[in-house]
Amino acid sequence: MTRNIADIRRDYEGGRLEEGMVPAEPMVLFDEWLTLALDAEGEDGNVMTLATVDSQGLPHARIVLLKGYDERGLVFYTNYHSHKGSELTNVPYAALVFWWPSLGRQIRVEGRVEPVSDEESDAYFNSRPRASQLGAWVATQSVVIPDRHWIEERQHRFEQAYEGQDIPRPGHWGGYRVTPDMIEFWQGQPSRLHDRIRYEFRDEAWRSFRLAP
């Protein structure tokens, strides 16, 4: 590497995030920010980091895609037998982070996680491209495999097995919903004096307040 990463920095500029400007419900602001992010970031606008904790208390993080949201929470889909699936079975809490560089914005979400209904998982699975549906059967996610050829052979077998047929959703694949009890909105500002508005769900109601940068 020829660059000194300690010298890499960016001075942010963004619209002010003021307490008096934000709605009472955080998902209203989430919808506004995500709509702008999808325009600004294109197909990466719904990318988010998912952090979970295993039974030993060790954290693990990876990138997943937001595939739905409403007043109940935020939804993503995965293999229930994956590492994250096992971790969520043992410790059903997670943190999410959205980062949109072109907007200089970040959203953090924390909350309890539970599987979505079979009907929701079926509806989303049926909307996926056929190749992605097959992939849900092919990928034994997080399992050690010998080489790339192994997965290609497995793909070929499932293509033959479902040739000319609708592909059903595997029982080990479906959605999770993160029900937030904390959502924080971060807007980058000059001189590292960023705006942070945090919502917390307490006593059956959302409360918001400003945090120091």
mmCIF file of C-alpha atoms in Angstrom:
data_model
loop_
_atom_site.group_PDB
_atom_site.id
_atom_site.type_symbol
_atom_site.label_atom_id
_atom_site.label_comp_id
_atom_site.label_asym_id
_atom_site.label_seq_id
_atom_site.Cartn_x
_atom_site.Cartn_y
_atom_site.Cartn_z
ATOM 1 C CA MET A 1 0.000 0.000 0.000
ATOM 2 C CA THR A 2 1.358 3.402 -0.981
ATOM 3 C CA ARG A 3 -1.179 5.540 0.897
ATOM 4 C CA ASN A 4 -1.138 6.220 4.609
ATOM 5 C CA ILE A 5 -4.655 5.342 5.713
ATOM 6 C CA ALA A 6 -4.251 7.569 8.797
ATOM 7 C CA ASP A 7 -4.280 10.535 6.397
ATOM 8 C CA ILE A 8 -7.536 9.544 4.687
ATOM 9 C CA ARG A 9 -10.416 11.646 5.941
ATOM 10 C CA ARG A 10 -13.581 13.290 4.717
ATOM 11 C CA ASP A 11 -15.228 16.465 5.917
ATOM 12 C CA TYR A 12 -18.980 15.957 5.802
ATOM 13 C CA GLU A 13 -21.620 18.465 4.789
ATOM 14 C CA GLY A 14 -25.301 17.769 5.107
ATOM 15 C CA GLY A 15 -28.627 19.287 5.974
ATOM 16 C CA ARG A 16 -29.195 19.951 9.647
ATOM 17 C CA LEU A 17 -31.036 17.325 11.687
ATOM 18 C CA GLU A 18 -32.931 19.294 14.324
ATOM 19 C CA GLU A 19 -35.044 17.974 17.184
ATOM 20 C CA GLY A 20 -38.005 20.113 16.168
ATOM 21 C CA MET A 21 -37.893 18.776 12.602
ATOM 22 C CA VAL A 22 -38.173 15.057 13.320
ATOM 23 C CA PRO A 23 -41.487 13.141 13.435
ATOM 24 C CA ALA A 24 -42.813 11.466 16.559
ATOM 25 C CA GLU A 25 -42.440 8.000 14.991
ATOM 26 C CA PRO A 26 -38.966 6.953 13.819
ATOM 27 C CA MET A 27 -40.201 4.768 10.948
ATOM 28 C CA VAL A 28 -41.601 7.883 9.275
ATOM 29 C CA LEU A 29 -38.112 9.395 9.178
ATOM 30 C CA PHE A 30 -36.636 6.003 8.234
ATOM 31 C CA ASP A 31 -38.936 5.866 5.207
ATOM 32 C CA GLU A 32 -37.901 9.389 4.144
ATOM 33 C CA TRP A 33 -34.190 8.640 4.450
ATOM 34 C CA LEU A 34 -34.411 5.245 2.744
ATOM 35 C CA THR A 35 -36.355 6.733 -0.173
ATOM 36 C CA LEU A 36 -33.584 9.284 -0.715
ATOM 37 C CA ALA A 37 -30.908 6.592 -0.284
ATOM 38 C CA LEU A 38 -32.467 4.358 -2.938
ATOM 39 C CA ASP A 39 -32.288 7.282 -5.368
ATOM 40 C CA ALA A 40 -28.731 8.204 -4.366
ATOM 41 C CA GLU A 41 -27.185 4.757 -3.904
ATOM 42 C CA GLY A 42 -29.219 2.780 -6.438
ATOM 43 C CA GLU A 43 -29.181 -0.966 -5.892
ATOM 44 C CA ASP A 44 -27.030 -0.570 -2.778
ATOM 45 C CA GLY A 45 -29.571 1.604 -0.986
ATOM 46 C CA ASN A 46 -31.035 -1.326 0.983
ATOM 47 C CA VAL A 47 -27.679 -2.791 2.037
ATOM 48 C CA MET A 48 -27.254 -3.097 5.800
ATOM 49 C CA THR A 49 -24.855 -4.616 8.297
ATOM 50 C CA LEU A 50 -26.430 -7.224 10.564
ATOM 51 C CA ALA A 51 -24.673 -7.860 13.881
ATOM 52 C CA THR A 52 -25.543 -10.835 16.086
ATOM 53 C CA VAL A 53 -24.079 -12.456 19.198
ATOM 54 C CA ASP A 54 -23.316 -16.140 19.657
ATOM 55 C CA SER A 55 -23.905 -18.229 22.790
ATOM 56 C CA GLN A 56 -20.429 -17.292 24.084
ATOM 57 C CA GLY A 57 -21.195 -13.589 23.823
ATOM 58 C CA LEU A 58 -18.940 -13.090 20.786
ATOM 59 C CA PRO A 59 -20.202 -10.625 18.161
ATOM 60 C CA HIS A 60 -20.466 -11.406 14.441
ATOM 61 C CA ALA A 61 -21.373 -9.031 11.611
ATOM 62 C CA ARG A 62 -22.115 -9.376 7.909
ATOM 63 C CA ILE A 63 -23.866 -7.551 5.079
ATOM 64 C CA VAL A 64 -27.479 -8.481 4.242
ATOM 65 C CA LEU A 65 -30.291 -6.807 2.296
ATOM 66 C CA LEU A 66 -33.362 -5.127 3.724
ATOM 67 C CA LYS A 67 -36.348 -6.688 1.953
ATOM 68 C CA GLY A 68 -39.291 -5.114 3.734
ATOM 69 C CA TYR A 69 -40.281 -2.747 6.518
ATOM 70 C CA ASP A 70 -43.373 -1.335 8.181
ATOM 71 C CA GLU A 71 -44.458 -0.245 11.647
ATOM 72 C CA ARG A 72 -43.717 -3.772 12.928
ATOM 73 C CA GLY A 73 -40.039 -3.701 11.989
ATOM 74 C CA LEU A 74 -37.414 -4.454 9.347
ATOM 75 C CA VAL A 75 -37.255 -7.734 7.417
ATOM 76 C CA PHE A 76 -34.423 -9.704 5.826
ATOM 77 C CA TYR A 77 -34.245 -13.273 4.493
ATOM 78 C CA THR A 78 -31.651 -15.981 4.975
ATOM 79 C CA ASN A 79 -30.923 -19.636 5.659
ATOM 80 C CA TYR A 80 -32.169 -20.476 9.152
ATOM 81 C CA HIS A 81 -29.331 -23.019 9.499
ATOM 82 C CA SER A 82 -26.622 -20.426 8.823
ATOM 83 C CA HIS A 83 -24.386 -19.056 11.550
ATOM 84 C CA LYS A 84 -26.582 -15.982 11.914
ATOM 85 C CA GLY A 85 -29.674 -18.183 12.083
ATOM 86 C CA SER A 86 -28.150 -20.264 14.878
ATOM 87 C CA GLU A 87 -27.042 -17.130 16.714
ATOM 88 C CA LEU A 88 -30.509 -15.589 16.482
ATOM 89 C CA THR A 89 -32.045 -18.797 17.822
ATOM 90 C CA ASN A 90 -29.826 -18.585 20.908
ATOM 91 C CA VAL A 91 -29.819 -14.799 21.323
ATOM 92 C CA PRO A 92 -32.826 -13.285 19.504
ATOM 93 C CA TYR A 93 -31.495 -9.729 19.398
ATOM 94 C CA ALA A 94 -29.602 -7.911 16.665
ATOM 95 C CA ALA A 95 -28.198 -4.585 15.551
ATOM 96 C CA LEU A 96 -28.452 -3.152 12.045
ATOM 97 C CA VAL A 97 -26.425 -0.358 10.447
ATOM 98 C CA PHE A 98 -27.241 1.428 7.204
ATOM 99 C CA TRP A 99 -24.482 3.615 5.709
ATOM 100 C CA TRP A 100 -25.097 5.844 2.702
ATOM 101 C CA PRO A 101 -21.801 7.546 1.748
ATOM 102 C CA SER A 102 -23.226 9.798 -0.950
ATOM 103 C CA LEU A 103 -25.627 11.311 1.600
ATOM 104 C CA GLY A 104 -23.240 11.234 4.559
ATOM 105 C CA ARG A 105 -25.958 9.466 6.540
ATOM 106 C CA GLN A 106 -26.158 6.473 8.840
ATOM 107 C CA ILE A 107 -29.009 4.741 10.652
ATOM 108 C CA ARG A 108 -28.494 2.350 13.561
ATOM 109 C CA VAL A 109 -31.240 -0.045 14.678
ATOM 110 C CA GLU A 110 -31.343 -2.376 17.683
ATOM 111 C CA GLY A 111 -34.096 -4.739 18.696
ATOM 112 C CA ARG A 112 -35.569 -8.163 19.188
ATOM 113 C CA VAL A 113 -35.661 -10.601 16.252
ATOM 114 C CA GLU A 114 -38.222 -13.251 15.354
ATOM 115 C CA PRO A 115 -39.024 -15.256 12.218
ATOM 116 C CA VAL A 116 -41.708 -13.842 9.957
ATOM 117 C CA SER A 117 -44.751 -15.964 9.157
ATOM 118 C CA ASP A 118 -44.567 -18.801 6.641
ATOM 119 C CA GLU A 119 -46.990 -16.837 4.456
ATOM 120 C CA GLU A 120 -44.628 -13.850 4.330
ATOM 121 C CA SER A 121 -41.624 -16.053 3.577
ATOM 122 C CA ASP A 122 -43.560 -17.909 0.855
ATOM 123 C CA ALA A 123 -44.704 -14.668 -0.766
ATOM 124 C CA TYR A 124 -41.190 -13.264 -0.906
ATOM 125 C CA PHE A 125 -39.647 -16.556 -2.043
ATOM 126 C CA ASN A 126 -42.165 -16.826 -4.884
ATOM 127 C CA SER A 127 -41.217 -13.331 -6.049
ATOM 128 C CA ARG A 128 -37.516 -14.215 -6.411
ATOM 129 C CA PRO A 129 -35.865 -15.099 -9.732
ATOM 130 C CA ARG A 130 -35.765 -18.838 -10.374
ATOM 131 C CA ALA A 131 -31.964 -18.924 -10.046
ATOM 132 C CA SER A 132 -32.212 -17.358 -6.598
ATOM 133 C CA GLN A 133 -34.894 -19.852 -5.592
ATOM 134 C CA LEU A 134 -32.577 -22.701 -6.600
ATOM 135 C CA GLY A 135 -29.758 -21.031 -4.710
ATOM 136 C CA ALA A 136 -31.725 -21.349 -1.483
ATOM 137 C CA TRP A 137 -31.662 -25.149 -1.951
ATOM 138 C CA VAL A 138 -28.086 -25.324 -3.215
ATOM 139 C CA ALA A 139 -26.335 -23.208 -0.598
ATOM 140 C CA THR A 140 -25.683 -25.048 2.667
ATOM 141 C CA GLN A 141 -24.762 -21.686 4.138
ATOM 142 C CA SER A 142 -21.755 -21.472 6.483
ATOM 143 C CA VAL A 143 -20.900 -25.181 6.090
ATOM 144 C CA VAL A 144 -17.285 -26.000 5.142
ATOM 145 C CA ILE A 145 -17.121 -27.360 1.568
ATOM 146 C CA PRO A 146 -14.154 -28.853 -0.318
ATOM 147 C CA ASP A 147 -14.083 -26.545 -3.347
ATOM 148 C CA ARG A 148 -16.127 -24.555 -5.874
ATOM 149 C CA HIS A 149 -16.759 -27.662 -7.958
ATOM 150 C CA TRP A 150 -18.756 -29.173 -5.065
ATOM 151 C CA ILE A 151 -21.290 -26.337 -5.102
ATOM 152 C CA GLU A 152 -21.520 -26.374 -8.909
ATOM 153 C CA GLU A 153 -22.290 -30.100 -8.901
ATOM 154 C CA ARG A 154 -24.942 -29.550 -6.249
ATOM 155 C CA GLN A 155 -26.454 -26.767 -8.325
ATOM 156 C CA HIS A 156 -26.628 -29.056 -11.353
ATOM 157 C CA ARG A 157 -28.440 -31.743 -9.338
ATOM 158 C CA PHE A 158 -31.100 -29.321 -8.098
ATOM 159 C CA GLU A 159 -31.567 -27.873 -11.581
ATOM 160 C CA GLN A 160 -32.329 -31.368 -12.832
ATOM 161 C CA ALA A 161 -34.559 -32.201 -9.854
ATOM 162 C CA TYR A 162 -36.792 -29.146 -10.401
ATOM 163 C CA GLU A 163 -36.671 -28.966 -14.186
ATOM 164 C CA GLY A 164 -40.085 -27.934 -15.496
ATOM 165 C CA GLN A 165 -41.488 -27.533 -11.967
ATOM 166 C CA ASP A 166 -42.203 -24.706 -9.569
ATOM 167 C CA ILE A 167 -39.540 -24.526 -6.885
ATOM 168 C CA PRO A 168 -40.916 -24.685 -3.321
ATOM 169 C CA ARG A 169 -39.433 -22.681 -0.495
ATOM 170 C CA PRO A 170 -37.070 -24.796 1.632
ATOM 171 C CA GLY A 171 -38.195 -25.147 5.219
ATOM 172 C CA HIS A 172 -34.754 -23.970 6.360
ATOM 173 C CA TRP A 173 -35.028 -20.667 4.486
ATOM 174 C CA GLY A 174 -37.155 -17.651 5.369
ATOM 175 C CA GLY A 175 -37.386 -14.212 6.873
ATOM 176 C CA TYR A 176 -36.587 -12.520 10.151
ATOM 177 C CA ARG A 177 -38.103 -9.317 11.471
ATOM 178 C CA VAL A 178 -36.123 -6.957 13.682
ATOM 179 C CA THR A 179 -38.572 -5.132 15.955
ATOM 180 C CA PRO A 180 -36.740 -1.947 16.949
ATOM 181 C CA ASP A 181 -36.505 -0.611 20.462
ATOM 182 C CA MET A 182 -33.800 1.877 19.391
ATOM 183 C CA ILE A 183 -33.248 3.753 16.133
ATOM 184 C CA GLU A 184 -30.553 6.391 15.754
ATOM 185 C CA PHE A 185 -30.229 8.799 12.821
ATOM 186 C CA TRP A 186 -26.780 10.251 12.068
ATOM 187 C CA GLN A 187 -26.129 13.098 9.655
ATOM 188 C CA GLY A 188 -22.501 13.946 8.936
ATOM 189 C CA GLN A 189 -21.517 17.591 9.534
ATOM 190 C CA PRO A 190 -18.342 19.669 9.164
ATOM 191 C CA SER A 191 -15.575 19.449 11.772
ATOM 192 C CA ARG A 192 -16.925 16.097 13.021
ATOM 193 C CA LEU A 193 -19.765 17.925 14.815
ATOM 194 C CA HIS A 194 -22.329 15.469 13.506
ATOM 195 C CA ASP A 195 -26.074 15.492 14.175
ATOM 196 C CA ARG A 196 -27.424 12.472 16.068
ATOM 197 C CA ILE A 197 -31.076 11.959 16.931
ATOM 198 C CA ARG A 198 -31.894 8.821 18.879
ATOM 199 C CA TYR A 199 -35.319 7.243 19.379
ATOM 200 C CA GLU A 200 -35.994 4.764 22.183
ATOM 201 C CA PHE A 201 -39.196 2.806 22.765
ATOM 202 C CA ARG A 202 -40.095 3.051 26.426
ATOM 203 C CA ASP A 203 -43.387 2.492 28.242
ATOM 204 C CA GLU A 204 -45.205 1.728 24.989
ATOM 205 C CA ALA A 205 -44.160 4.999 23.339
ATOM 206 C CA TRP A 206 -41.276 6.397 21.280
ATOM 207 C CA ARG A 207 -39.122 9.156 22.767
ATOM 208 C CA SER A 208 -36.457 11.055 20.864
ATOM 209 C CA PHE A 209 -33.478 13.126 22.004
ATOM 210 C CA ARG A 210 -30.230 14.544 20.675
ATOM 211 C CA LEU A 211 -26.861 12.918 21.385
ATOM 212 C CA ALA A 212 -23.486 14.636 21.381
ATOM 213 C CA PRO A 213 -21.473 13.925 18.198
#
